[in-house]
Amino acid sequence: MSIEFDNNLPIYLQIMNYIKRQIVTGTLKSGDKILSVRELAAELQINPNTIQRTFQELEREEIVETRRGLGRYVTSEESKIMGIKKEMAGELLDRFINGMQELGFAEQDIVSIVAEAVTEVPEPDQDRGVNHRE
């Protein structure tokens, strides 16, 4: 696993976003065990306290759950995962629409461009590498 960190955003938030993306894309599935604080800190070469903060926030959002003596697991609540997916989609759409408006496109033009593009884009490859534990 490698993340290119952005100096303008706290590292723990970037790791949270990375883990959320792994969950919504299916790289990490509902109920999967995730790496420990030490393992993830070593892999990303960052302070374990940063990973601990990341996990605390993910637990607060009920995206990750701790099972005492067993480790941390991705939530089994599909509604939570769908909520994350919708939130991420909304953020992508906001950035896209703002960018298109900056280019001078009107709402109807944006809709037409998207409709045309959707018919031309192939389905994504679902066979992705998995970086977690069973």
PDB file of C-alpha atoms in Angstrom:
ATOM      1  CA  MET A   1       0.000   0.000   0.000  1.00  0.00           C
ATOM      2  CA  SER A   2       1.309   3.435  -0.809  1.00  0.00           C
ATOM      3  CA  ILE A   3      -0.293   6.818  -0.401  1.00  0.00           C
ATOM      4  CA  GLU A   4       1.106  10.071  -1.728  1.00  0.00           C
ATOM      5  CA  PHE A   5       0.379  12.452   1.102  1.00  0.00           C
ATOM      6  CA  ASP A   6      -0.869  15.983   0.473  1.00  0.00           C
ATOM      7  CA  ASN A   7       0.781  18.537   2.768  1.00  0.00           C
ATOM      8  CA  ASN A   8      -2.452  20.568   2.856  1.00  0.00           C
ATOM      9  CA  LEU A   9      -4.553  17.868   4.531  1.00  0.00           C
ATOM     10  CA  PRO A  10      -3.915  16.049   7.838  1.00  0.00           C
ATOM     11  CA  ILE A  11      -2.372  12.625   7.264  1.00  0.00           C
ATOM     12  CA  TYR A  12      -4.972  10.817   9.380  1.00  0.00           C
ATOM     13  CA  LEU A  13      -7.748  12.198   7.132  1.00  0.00           C
ATOM     14  CA  GLN A  14      -5.903  11.074   4.023  1.00  0.00           C
ATOM     15  CA  ILE A  15      -5.561   7.568   5.443  1.00  0.00           C
ATOM     16  CA  MET A  16      -9.252   7.575   6.415  1.00  0.00           C
ATOM     17  CA  ASN A  17     -10.182   8.534   2.855  1.00  0.00           C
ATOM     18  CA  TYR A  18      -7.902   5.830   1.474  1.00  0.00           C
ATOM     19  CA  ILE A  19      -9.486   3.155   3.684  1.00  0.00           C
ATOM     20  CA  LYS A  20     -12.983   4.386   2.826  1.00  0.00           C
ATOM     21  CA  ARG A  21     -12.127   4.168  -0.874  1.00  0.00           C
ATOM     22  CA  GLN A  22     -10.863   0.596  -0.388  1.00  0.00           C
ATOM     23  CA  ILE A  23     -14.177  -0.262   1.275  1.00  0.00           C
ATOM     24  CA  VAL A  24     -16.463   1.282  -1.349  1.00  0.00           C
ATOM     25  CA  THR A  25     -14.475  -0.195  -4.237  1.00  0.00           C
ATOM     26  CA  GLY A  26     -14.614  -3.658  -2.675  1.00  0.00           C
ATOM     27  CA  THR A  27     -10.883  -3.998  -2.053  1.00  0.00           C
ATOM     28  CA  LEU A  28     -11.836  -4.263   1.611  1.00  0.00           C
ATOM     29  CA  LYS A  29     -15.143  -6.057   2.037  1.00  0.00           C
ATOM     30  CA  SER A  30     -17.735  -5.960   4.776  1.00  0.00           C
ATOM     31  CA  GLY A  31     -16.432  -7.997   7.724  1.00  0.00           C
ATOM     32  CA  ASP A  32     -12.803  -8.086   6.527  1.00  0.00           C
ATOM     33  CA  LYS A  33     -10.089  -7.784   9.147  1.00  0.00           C
ATOM     34  CA  ILE A  34      -7.846  -4.791   8.577  1.00  0.00           C
ATOM     35  CA  LEU A  35      -4.184  -4.365   9.388  1.00  0.00           C
ATOM     36  CA  SER A  36      -3.204  -3.554  12.962  1.00  0.00           C
ATOM     37  CA  VAL A  37      -1.990  -0.105  14.000  1.00  0.00           C
ATOM     38  CA  ARG A  38       1.627  -1.267  14.013  1.00  0.00           C
ATOM     39  CA  GLU A  39       1.388  -3.108  10.705  1.00  0.00           C
ATOM     40  CA  LEU A  40      -0.238  -0.201   8.898  1.00  0.00           C
ATOM     41  CA  ALA A  41       2.144   2.334  10.473  1.00  0.00           C
ATOM     42  CA  ALA A  42       5.131   0.247   9.352  1.00  0.00           C
ATOM     43  CA  GLU A  43       3.711  -0.196   5.861  1.00  0.00           C
ATOM     44  CA  LEU A  44       3.028   3.532   5.431  1.00  0.00           C
ATOM     45  CA  GLN A  45       6.154   4.542   7.380  1.00  0.00           C
ATOM     46  CA  ILE A  46       4.273   6.926   9.655  1.00  0.00           C
ATOM     47  CA  ASN A  47       3.784   7.326  13.389  1.00  0.00           C
ATOM     48  CA  PRO A  48       1.508   4.664  14.969  1.00  0.00           C
ATOM     49  CA  ASN A  49      -0.326   7.470  16.813  1.00  0.00           C
ATOM     50  CA  THR A  50      -1.503   8.778  13.443  1.00  0.00           C
ATOM     51  CA  ILE A  51      -2.916   5.357  12.559  1.00  0.00           C
ATOM     52  CA  GLN A  52      -4.540   5.119  15.990  1.00  0.00           C
ATOM     53  CA  ARG A  53      -6.232   8.481  15.374  1.00  0.00           C
ATOM     54  CA  THR A  54      -7.391   7.265  11.962  1.00  0.00           C
ATOM     55  CA  PHE A  55      -8.926   4.126  13.450  1.00  0.00           C
ATOM     56  CA  GLN A  56     -10.586   6.091  16.264  1.00  0.00           C
ATOM     57  CA  GLU A  57     -12.264   8.340  13.709  1.00  0.00           C
ATOM     58  CA  LEU A  58     -13.319   5.377  11.551  1.00  0.00           C
ATOM     59  CA  GLU A  59     -14.794   3.711  14.646  1.00  0.00           C
ATOM     60  CA  ARG A  60     -16.575   6.924  15.627  1.00  0.00           C
ATOM     61  CA  GLU A  61     -18.135   6.974  12.147  1.00  0.00           C
ATOM     62  CA  GLU A  62     -18.982   3.252  12.627  1.00  0.00           C
ATOM     63  CA  ILE A  63     -17.053   2.278   9.506  1.00  0.00           C
ATOM     64  CA  VAL A  64     -14.632   0.073  11.438  1.00  0.00           C
ATOM     65  CA  GLU A  65     -15.370  -1.934  14.566  1.00  0.00           C
ATOM     66  CA  THR A  66     -12.986  -3.342  17.150  1.00  0.00           C
ATOM     67  CA  ARG A  67     -13.522  -6.891  18.342  1.00  0.00           C
ATOM     68  CA  ARG A  68     -11.714  -7.229  21.627  1.00  0.00           C
ATOM     69  CA  GLY A  69      -8.739  -9.549  21.311  1.00  0.00           C
ATOM     70  CA  LEU A  70      -9.389 -10.132  17.602  1.00  0.00           C
ATOM     71  CA  GLY A  71      -8.600  -6.841  15.883  1.00  0.00           C
ATOM     72  CA  ARG A  72     -10.442  -4.326  13.751  1.00  0.00           C
ATOM     73  CA  TYR A  73     -12.938  -5.191  11.064  1.00  0.00           C
ATOM     74  CA  VAL A  74     -14.811  -3.375   8.320  1.00  0.00           C
ATOM     75  CA  THR A  75     -18.413  -2.740   9.321  1.00  0.00           C
ATOM     76  CA  SER A  76     -20.951  -5.344   8.275  1.00  0.00           C
ATOM     77  CA  GLU A  77     -23.619  -2.644   7.910  1.00  0.00           C
ATOM     78  CA  GLU A  78     -24.141  -2.331   4.162  1.00  0.00           C
ATOM     79  CA  SER A  79     -26.115   0.895   4.706  1.00  0.00           C
ATOM     80  CA  LYS A  80     -22.981   2.508   6.192  1.00  0.00           C
ATOM     81  CA  ILE A  81     -20.922   1.445   3.201  1.00  0.00           C
ATOM     82  CA  MET A  82     -23.577   2.742   0.798  1.00  0.00           C
ATOM     83  CA  GLY A  83     -23.611   6.028   2.731  1.00  0.00           C
ATOM     84  CA  ILE A  84     -19.853   6.409   2.253  1.00  0.00           C
ATOM     85  CA  LYS A  85     -20.215   5.568  -1.423  1.00  0.00           C
ATOM     86  CA  LYS A  86     -22.923   8.210  -1.913  1.00  0.00           C
ATOM     87  CA  GLU A  87     -20.882  10.794  -0.001  1.00  0.00           C
ATOM     88  CA  MET A  88     -17.825  10.138  -2.174  1.00  0.00           C
ATOM     89  CA  ALA A  89     -19.936  10.242  -5.337  1.00  0.00           C
ATOM     90  CA  GLY A  90     -21.385  13.587  -4.263  1.00  0.00           C
ATOM     91  CA  GLU A  91     -17.914  15.016  -3.699  1.00  0.00           C
ATOM     92  CA  LEU A  92     -16.773  13.804  -7.131  1.00  0.00           C
ATOM     93  CA  LEU A  93     -19.851  15.273  -8.776  1.00  0.00           C
ATOM     94  CA  ASP A  94     -19.395  18.626  -7.042  1.00  0.00           C
ATOM     95  CA  ARG A  95     -15.783  18.867  -8.253  1.00  0.00           C
ATOM     96  CA  PHE A  96     -16.758  17.786 -11.764  1.00  0.00           C
ATOM     97  CA  ILE A  97     -19.686  20.197 -12.069  1.00  0.00           C
ATOM     98  CA  ASN A  98     -17.656  23.096 -10.671  1.00  0.00           C
ATOM     99  CA  GLY A  99     -14.864  22.326 -13.133  1.00  0.00           C
ATOM    100  CA  MET A 100     -17.268  22.158 -16.064  1.00  0.00           C
ATOM    101  CA  GLN A 101     -18.899  25.443 -15.037  1.00  0.00           C
ATOM    102  CA  GLU A 102     -15.459  27.063 -14.799  1.00  0.00           C
ATOM    103  CA  LEU A 103     -14.914  25.961 -18.399  1.00  0.00           C
ATOM    104  CA  GLY A 104     -18.111  27.794 -19.335  1.00  0.00           C
ATOM    105  CA  PHE A 105     -20.474  24.853 -19.826  1.00  0.00           C
ATOM    106  CA  ALA A 106     -24.161  25.359 -19.067  1.00  0.00           C
ATOM    107  CA  GLU A 107     -26.143  22.773 -17.083  1.00  0.00           C
ATOM    108  CA  GLN A 108     -27.719  21.196 -20.188  1.00  0.00           C
ATOM    109  CA  ASP A 109     -24.321  20.965 -21.902  1.00  0.00           C
ATOM    110  CA  ILE A 110     -22.903  19.158 -18.871  1.00  0.00           C
ATOM    111  CA  VAL A 111     -25.828  16.715 -18.865  1.00  0.00           C
ATOM    112  CA  SER A 112     -25.348  16.005 -22.599  1.00  0.00           C
ATOM    113  CA  ILE A 113     -21.605  15.488 -22.233  1.00  0.00           C
ATOM    114  CA  VAL A 114     -22.096  13.103 -19.303  1.00  0.00           C
ATOM    115  CA  ALA A 115     -24.844  11.145 -21.099  1.00  0.00           C
ATOM    116  CA  GLU A 116     -22.614  10.720 -24.144  1.00  0.00           C
ATOM    117  CA  ALA A 117     -19.589   9.749 -22.055  1.00  0.00           C
ATOM    118  CA  VAL A 118     -21.520   7.146 -20.049  1.00  0.00           C
ATOM    119  CA  THR A 119     -22.335   5.208 -23.217  1.00  0.00           C
ATOM    120  CA  GLU A 120     -18.670   5.219 -24.272  1.00  0.00           C
ATOM    121  CA  VAL A 121     -17.018   4.187 -20.996  1.00  0.00           C
ATOM    122  CA  PRO A 122     -16.382   0.438 -20.552  1.00  0.00           C
ATOM    123  CA  GLU A 123     -17.263  -1.292 -17.283  1.00  0.00           C
ATOM    124  CA  PRO A 124     -14.399  -1.151 -14.739  1.00  0.00           C
ATOM    125  CA  ASP A 125     -12.298  -4.239 -14.107  1.00  0.00           C
ATOM    126  CA  GLN A 126     -13.544  -5.804 -10.864  1.00  0.00           C
ATOM    127  CA  ASP A 127     -10.404  -7.919 -10.375  1.00  0.00           C
ATOM    128  CA  ARG A 128      -8.414  -5.687  -8.030  1.00  0.00           C
ATOM    129  CA  GLY A 129      -5.539  -6.468  -5.702  1.00  0.00           C
ATOM    130  CA  VAL A 130      -6.569  -6.899  -2.086  1.00  0.00           C
ATOM    131  CA  ASN A 131      -4.478  -5.500   0.735  1.00  0.00           C
ATOM    132  CA  HIS A 132      -6.077  -6.911   3.854  1.00  0.00           C
ATOM    133  CA  ARG A 133      -6.278 -10.060   5.922  1.00  0.00           C
ATOM    134  CA  GLU A 134      -8.868 -12.752   5.890  1.00  0.00           C
TER     135      GLU A 134
END
